[in-house]
Amino acid sequence: DAEITQSPRHKITETGRQVTLACHQTWNHNNMFWYRQDLGHGLRLIHYSYGVQDTNKGEVSDGYSVSRSNTEDLPLTLESAASSQTSVYFCASSLGRGRVGETQYFGPGTRLLVL
Amino acid sequence: KNQVEQSPQSLIILEGKNCTLQCNYTVSPFSNLRWYKQDTGRGPVSLTIMTFSENTKSNGRYTATLDADTKQSSLHITASQLSDSASYICVVSLQAGANNLFFGTGTRLTVIP
């Protein structure tokens, strides 16, 4: 069955370290997204991609980067982890055929703790 | 400012009872509104989607309503089950762009036996 996976599911790191969170989808979706979820906030968009070699900044992109070298993967990199980046991170994908507000399918999330 | 507000923040109900969750939004121009269910430790899963012209949509025991004039939506859960315990998130889309989603902070529902 097609799916979207994230790894690792849990990560503890130290301030200043570079961290990469993986996201892999097998639906052949064009669009992929990274969100963070914190208490008291709705899901907030970090970065998104509409296809291979395309990346765009979202609402809270400072300190994060992404690259899209193939359709299936959109890794999220924290260049120098900060305690403020402790959060739960969700990857999502959508078909991407130009339809507005199409359904996004979410991964299971990665819980990141920055000490 | 485009915003989505949900109420209540949390709710506890007895198994078998009904409940209604509320969503008010100021997103404009509006495209569609979705309700997502998020189980603990999992990603959100879409329950219903409604466009401007639809005022009700059902998915099993879940019924969503939309009043586009007052910019309000509700999610009604009938005959609640323990498995309904989750966060329910209201998400509103702008008319343009695949990334133009606005998320509410969710209502945490706990169903107790």
mmCIF file of C-alpha atoms in Angstrom:
data_model
loop_
_atom_site.group_PDB
_atom_site.id
_atom_site.type_symbol
_atom_site.label_atom_id
_atom_site.label_comp_id
_atom_site.label_asym_id
_atom_site.label_seq_id
_atom_site.Cartn_x
_atom_site.Cartn_y
_atom_site.Cartn_z
ATOM 1 C CA ASP A 1 0.000 0.000 0.000
ATOM 2 C CA ALA A 2 1.145 3.533 -0.719
ATOM 3 C CA GLU A 3 2.166 5.457 2.349
ATOM 4 C CA ILE A 4 4.140 8.311 3.822
ATOM 5 C CA THR A 5 6.804 7.551 6.408
ATOM 6 C CA GLN A 6 9.025 9.641 8.634
ATOM 7 C CA SER A 7 12.250 8.780 10.394
ATOM 8 C CA PRO A 8 13.343 8.831 13.053
ATOM 9 C CA ARG A 9 10.121 8.852 15.080
ATOM 10 C CA HIS A 10 11.950 10.250 18.100
ATOM 11 C CA LYS A 11 15.193 12.211 18.253
ATOM 12 C CA ILE A 12 17.160 13.865 21.035
ATOM 13 C CA THR A 13 19.964 16.194 20.027
ATOM 14 C CA GLU A 14 22.075 18.979 21.452
ATOM 15 C CA THR A 15 21.996 22.668 20.726
ATOM 16 C CA GLY A 16 24.116 23.568 17.719
ATOM 17 C CA ARG A 17 24.074 20.155 16.054
ATOM 18 C CA GLN A 18 22.818 19.623 12.540
ATOM 19 C CA VAL A 19 19.803 17.329 12.362
ATOM 20 C CA THR A 20 18.049 15.846 9.341
ATOM 21 C CA LEU A 21 14.536 14.435 9.467
ATOM 22 C CA ALA A 22 13.527 12.117 6.651
ATOM 23 C CA CYS A 23 10.203 11.983 4.842
ATOM 24 C CA HIS A 24 9.371 9.402 2.171
ATOM 25 C CA GLN A 25 6.122 8.943 0.252
ATOM 26 C CA THR A 26 5.177 6.251 -2.222
ATOM 27 C CA TRP A 27 2.068 7.889 -3.681
ATOM 28 C CA ASN A 28 4.013 9.652 -6.433
ATOM 29 C CA HIS A 29 2.591 12.953 -5.166
ATOM 30 C CA ASN A 30 4.028 16.149 -6.589
ATOM 31 C CA ASN A 31 3.509 18.285 -3.472
ATOM 32 C CA MET A 32 5.268 17.722 -0.187
ATOM 33 C CA PHE A 33 5.156 19.793 3.001
ATOM 34 C CA TRP A 34 6.842 20.064 6.379
ATOM 35 C CA TYR A 35 4.952 21.350 9.418
ATOM 36 C CA ARG A 36 5.703 21.736 13.079
ATOM 37 C CA GLN A 37 3.099 21.298 15.783
ATOM 38 C CA ASP A 38 3.413 22.982 19.164
ATOM 39 C CA LEU A 39 1.015 23.339 22.068
ATOM 40 C CA GLY A 40 -1.218 26.358 21.620
ATOM 41 C CA HIS A 41 -0.469 26.632 17.919
ATOM 42 C CA GLY A 42 -2.054 25.074 14.900
ATOM 43 C CA LEU A 43 0.180 23.240 12.478
ATOM 44 C CA ARG A 44 2.628 25.755 11.031
ATOM 45 C CA LEU A 45 4.187 25.397 7.610
ATOM 46 C CA ILE A 46 7.988 25.285 7.493
ATOM 47 C CA HIS A 47 8.817 24.498 3.853
ATOM 48 C CA TYR A 48 7.041 23.004 0.886
ATOM 49 C CA SER A 49 7.800 21.658 -2.560
ATOM 50 C CA TYR A 50 5.680 21.430 -5.698
ATOM 51 C CA GLY A 51 8.026 19.039 -7.456
ATOM 52 C CA VAL A 52 11.613 17.926 -8.008
ATOM 53 C CA GLN A 53 14.101 20.759 -7.583
ATOM 54 C CA ASP A 54 11.349 23.084 -6.309
ATOM 55 C CA THR A 55 11.384 24.344 -2.701
ATOM 56 C CA ASN A 56 9.595 27.234 -1.022
ATOM 57 C CA LYS A 57 9.651 28.856 2.391
ATOM 58 C CA GLY A 58 6.674 28.664 4.651
ATOM 59 C CA GLU A 59 5.556 30.654 7.646
ATOM 60 C CA VAL A 60 8.336 29.514 10.025
ATOM 61 C CA SER A 61 11.296 28.644 7.790
ATOM 62 C CA ASP A 62 14.159 30.316 9.702
ATOM 63 C CA GLY A 63 16.744 27.749 10.772
ATOM 64 C CA TYR A 64 15.401 25.028 8.461
ATOM 65 C CA SER A 65 16.190 23.919 4.928
ATOM 66 C CA VAL A 66 14.878 21.308 2.503
ATOM 67 C CA SER A 67 15.933 19.847 -0.819
ATOM 68 C CA ARG A 68 13.909 17.825 -3.345
ATOM 69 C CA SER A 69 16.097 15.632 -5.518
ATOM 70 C CA ASN A 70 13.389 13.090 -6.347
ATOM 71 C CA THR A 71 9.606 12.764 -6.136
ATOM 72 C CA GLU A 72 9.549 10.479 -3.098
ATOM 73 C CA ASP A 73 11.699 12.341 -0.556
ATOM 74 C CA LEU A 74 11.790 15.724 1.150
ATOM 75 C CA PRO A 75 14.346 15.729 3.985
ATOM 76 C CA LEU A 76 14.183 18.568 6.502
ATOM 77 C CA THR A 77 17.490 19.854 7.893
ATOM 78 C CA LEU A 78 17.948 21.895 11.034
ATOM 79 C CA GLU A 79 21.230 23.580 10.313
ATOM 80 C CA SER A 80 22.101 24.380 13.942
ATOM 81 C CA ALA A 81 19.489 23.031 16.303
ATOM 82 C CA ALA A 82 18.060 25.403 18.902
ATOM 83 C CA SER A 83 15.889 24.674 21.935
ATOM 84 C CA SER A 84 13.083 26.627 20.262
ATOM 85 C CA GLN A 85 13.000 23.913 17.605
ATOM 86 C CA THR A 86 11.873 21.290 20.100
ATOM 87 C CA SER A 87 8.594 20.232 18.554
ATOM 88 C CA VAL A 88 6.698 17.525 16.720
ATOM 89 C CA TYR A 89 7.371 17.615 12.994
ATOM 90 C CA PHE A 90 4.927 16.347 10.393
ATOM 91 C CA CYS A 91 5.550 15.690 6.757
ATOM 92 C CA ALA A 92 2.606 15.708 4.354
ATOM 93 C CA SER A 93 2.007 15.197 0.657
ATOM 94 C CA SER A 94 -0.741 15.940 -1.836
ATOM 95 C CA LEU A 95 -1.384 14.968 -5.403
ATOM 96 C CA GLY A 96 -0.504 18.354 -6.852
ATOM 97 C CA ARG A 97 -2.626 18.542 -9.982
ATOM 98 C CA GLY A 98 -3.407 22.224 -9.488
ATOM 99 C CA ARG A 99 -6.575 21.677 -7.498
ATOM 100 C CA VAL A 100 -6.973 24.187 -4.686
ATOM 101 C CA GLY A 101 -7.026 22.850 -1.152
ATOM 102 C CA GLU A 102 -6.591 19.208 -2.143
ATOM 103 C CA THR A 103 -6.254 16.623 0.589
ATOM 104 C CA GLN A 104 -2.918 16.425 2.342
ATOM 105 C CA TYR A 105 -1.828 13.065 3.706
ATOM 106 C CA PHE A 106 0.271 13.260 6.822
ATOM 107 C CA GLY A 107 3.081 11.098 8.096
ATOM 108 C CA PRO A 108 3.170 9.808 11.684
ATOM 109 C CA GLY A 109 5.401 12.620 12.931
ATOM 110 C CA THR A 110 8.877 12.981 14.427
ATOM 111 C CA ARG A 111 9.195 14.143 18.014
ATOM 112 C CA LEU A 112 12.382 16.205 18.346
ATOM 113 C CA LEU A 113 13.919 17.320 21.623
ATOM 114 C CA VAL A 114 16.795 19.800 21.532
ATOM 115 C CA LEU A 115 18.754 19.977 24.793
ATOM 116 C CA LYS B 1 -5.930 38.549 9.277
ATOM 117 C CA ASN B 2 -6.709 34.981 8.244
ATOM 118 C CA GLN B 3 -7.460 32.943 11.339
ATOM 119 C CA VAL B 4 -9.192 29.755 12.410
ATOM 120 C CA GLU B 5 -10.492 29.443 15.956
ATOM 121 C CA GLN B 6 -11.879 26.307 17.527
ATOM 122 C CA SER B 7 -13.904 25.714 20.641
ATOM 123 C CA PRO B 8 -13.875 24.220 23.114
ATOM 124 C CA GLN B 9 -10.165 23.556 23.603
ATOM 125 C CA SER B 10 -10.985 20.279 25.291
ATOM 126 C CA LEU B 11 -14.062 18.200 25.966
ATOM 127 C CA ILE B 12 -14.814 15.095 28.013
ATOM 128 C CA ILE B 13 -17.953 13.088 27.278
ATOM 129 C CA LEU B 14 -19.389 9.725 28.224
ATOM 130 C CA GLU B 15 -19.340 6.916 25.719
ATOM 131 C CA GLY B 16 -22.552 6.840 23.697
ATOM 132 C CA LYS B 17 -23.239 10.560 24.053
ATOM 133 C CA ASN B 18 -23.251 13.093 21.216
ATOM 134 C CA CYS B 19 -21.082 16.180 21.009
ATOM 135 C CA THR B 20 -20.510 19.180 18.767
ATOM 136 C CA LEU B 21 -17.230 20.934 18.079
ATOM 137 C CA GLN B 22 -17.094 24.468 16.713
ATOM 138 C CA CYS B 23 -14.870 26.252 14.199
ATOM 139 C CA ASN B 24 -14.984 29.949 13.322
ATOM 140 C CA TYR B 25 -12.804 31.374 10.594
ATOM 141 C CA THR B 26 -11.901 34.673 8.997
ATOM 142 C CA VAL B 27 -10.086 33.182 6.002
ATOM 143 C CA SER B 28 -10.905 34.940 2.747
ATOM 144 C CA PRO B 29 -11.319 34.266 -0.110
ATOM 145 C CA PHE B 30 -12.572 30.911 1.094
ATOM 146 C CA SER B 31 -12.127 27.726 -0.920
ATOM 147 C CA ASN B 32 -12.957 24.810 1.322
ATOM 148 C CA LEU B 33 -13.008 23.637 4.921
ATOM 149 C CA ARG B 34 -11.832 20.307 6.231
ATOM 150 C CA TRP B 35 -12.052 18.548 9.537
ATOM 151 C CA TYR B 36 -9.109 16.341 10.429
ATOM 152 C CA LYS B 37 -8.890 13.751 13.194
ATOM 153 C CA GLN B 38 -5.538 13.358 14.925
ATOM 154 C CA ASP B 39 -5.032 10.372 17.195
ATOM 155 C CA THR B 40 -2.361 10.689 19.869
ATOM 156 C CA GLY B 41 1.076 10.114 18.401
ATOM 157 C CA ARG B 42 -0.161 10.100 14.808
ATOM 158 C CA GLY B 43 -0.579 12.510 11.935
ATOM 159 C CA PRO B 44 -3.922 14.131 11.102
ATOM 160 C CA VAL B 45 -6.345 12.248 8.862
ATOM 161 C CA SER B 46 -9.008 14.014 6.784
ATOM 162 C CA LEU B 47 -12.609 13.338 7.884
ATOM 163 C CA THR B 48 -14.690 15.670 5.716
ATOM 164 C CA ILE B 49 -14.295 18.445 3.175
ATOM 165 C CA MET B 50 -16.862 21.095 2.295
ATOM 166 C CA THR B 51 -16.808 23.765 -0.366
ATOM 167 C CA PHE B 52 -18.608 27.102 -0.319
ATOM 168 C CA SER B 53 -21.796 25.647 -1.769
ATOM 169 C CA GLU B 54 -22.085 22.717 0.639
ATOM 170 C CA ASN B 55 -23.630 23.124 4.060
ATOM 171 C CA THR B 56 -23.447 19.582 5.367
ATOM 172 C CA LYS B 57 -21.291 16.517 4.850
ATOM 173 C CA SER B 58 -21.376 13.201 6.668
ATOM 174 C CA ASN B 59 -18.789 10.502 7.218
ATOM 175 C CA GLY B 60 -20.316 7.729 9.273
ATOM 176 C CA ARG B 61 -21.048 9.080 12.750
ATOM 177 C CA TYR B 62 -19.357 12.371 11.895
ATOM 178 C CA THR B 63 -21.444 15.186 10.403
ATOM 179 C CA ALA B 64 -19.900 18.516 9.487
ATOM 180 C CA THR B 65 -21.904 21.650 8.789
ATOM 181 C CA LEU B 66 -20.823 24.884 7.172
ATOM 182 C CA ASP B 67 -22.390 28.337 7.215
ATOM 183 C CA ALA B 68 -20.323 30.347 4.763
ATOM 184 C CA ASP B 69 -22.247 33.532 5.551
ATOM 185 C CA THR B 70 -21.340 33.522 9.238
ATOM 186 C CA LYS B 71 -18.017 31.709 8.582
ATOM 187 C CA GLN B 72 -18.790 28.985 11.057
ATOM 188 C CA SER B 73 -18.508 25.217 10.905
ATOM 189 C CA SER B 74 -19.356 22.489 13.343
ATOM 190 C CA LEU B 75 -18.483 18.822 13.647
ATOM 191 C CA HIS B 76 -21.140 16.682 15.265
ATOM 192 C CA ILE B 77 -20.223 13.252 16.576
ATOM 193 C CA THR B 78 -23.096 10.878 17.178
ATOM 194 C CA ALA B 79 -23.087 7.985 19.653
ATOM 195 C CA SER B 80 -19.473 8.531 20.638
ATOM 196 C CA GLN B 81 -17.066 5.634 21.002
ATOM 197 C CA LEU B 82 -13.824 5.325 22.929
ATOM 198 C CA SER B 83 -11.971 5.394 19.615
ATOM 199 C CA ASP B 84 -13.281 8.906 18.984
ATOM 200 C CA SER B 85 -10.843 10.163 21.621
ATOM 201 C CA ALA B 86 -8.528 12.376 19.582
ATOM 202 C CA SER B 87 -7.862 15.958 18.585
ATOM 203 C CA TYR B 88 -10.096 17.385 15.880
ATOM 204 C CA ILE B 89 -8.576 20.072 13.717
ATOM 205 C CA CYS B 90 -10.427 22.515 11.478
ATOM 206 C CA VAL B 91 -8.487 23.539 8.361
ATOM 207 C CA VAL B 92 -9.562 26.271 5.952
ATOM 208 C CA SER B 93 -8.131 26.769 2.464
ATOM 209 C CA LEU B 94 -7.718 29.977 0.545
ATOM 210 C CA GLN B 95 -8.804 30.002 -3.074
ATOM 211 C CA ALA B 96 -5.261 29.962 -4.425
ATOM 212 C CA GLY B 97 -2.140 27.925 -3.813
ATOM 213 C CA ALA B 98 -1.594 24.403 -2.597
ATOM 214 C CA ASN B 99 0.072 25.752 0.551
ATOM 215 C CA ASN B 100 -2.627 28.225 1.579
ATOM 216 C CA LEU B 101 -4.032 26.270 4.494
ATOM 217 C CA PHE B 102 -4.959 27.729 7.850
ATOM 218 C CA PHE B 103 -5.076 25.353 10.788
ATOM 219 C CA GLY B 104 -7.042 25.694 13.987
ATOM 220 C CA THR B 105 -5.402 24.633 17.244
ATOM 221 C CA GLY B 106 -7.821 21.756 17.604
ATOM 222 C CA THR B 107 -10.300 20.424 20.146
ATOM 223 C CA ARG B 108 -9.072 17.598 22.332
ATOM 224 C CA LEU B 109 -11.956 15.121 22.803
ATOM 225 C CA THR B 110 -11.837 12.444 25.466
ATOM 226 C CA VAL B 111 -14.526 9.783 25.524
ATOM 227 C CA ILE B 112 -14.779 7.941 28.827
ATOM 228 C CA PRO B 113 -16.581 4.660 29.519
#
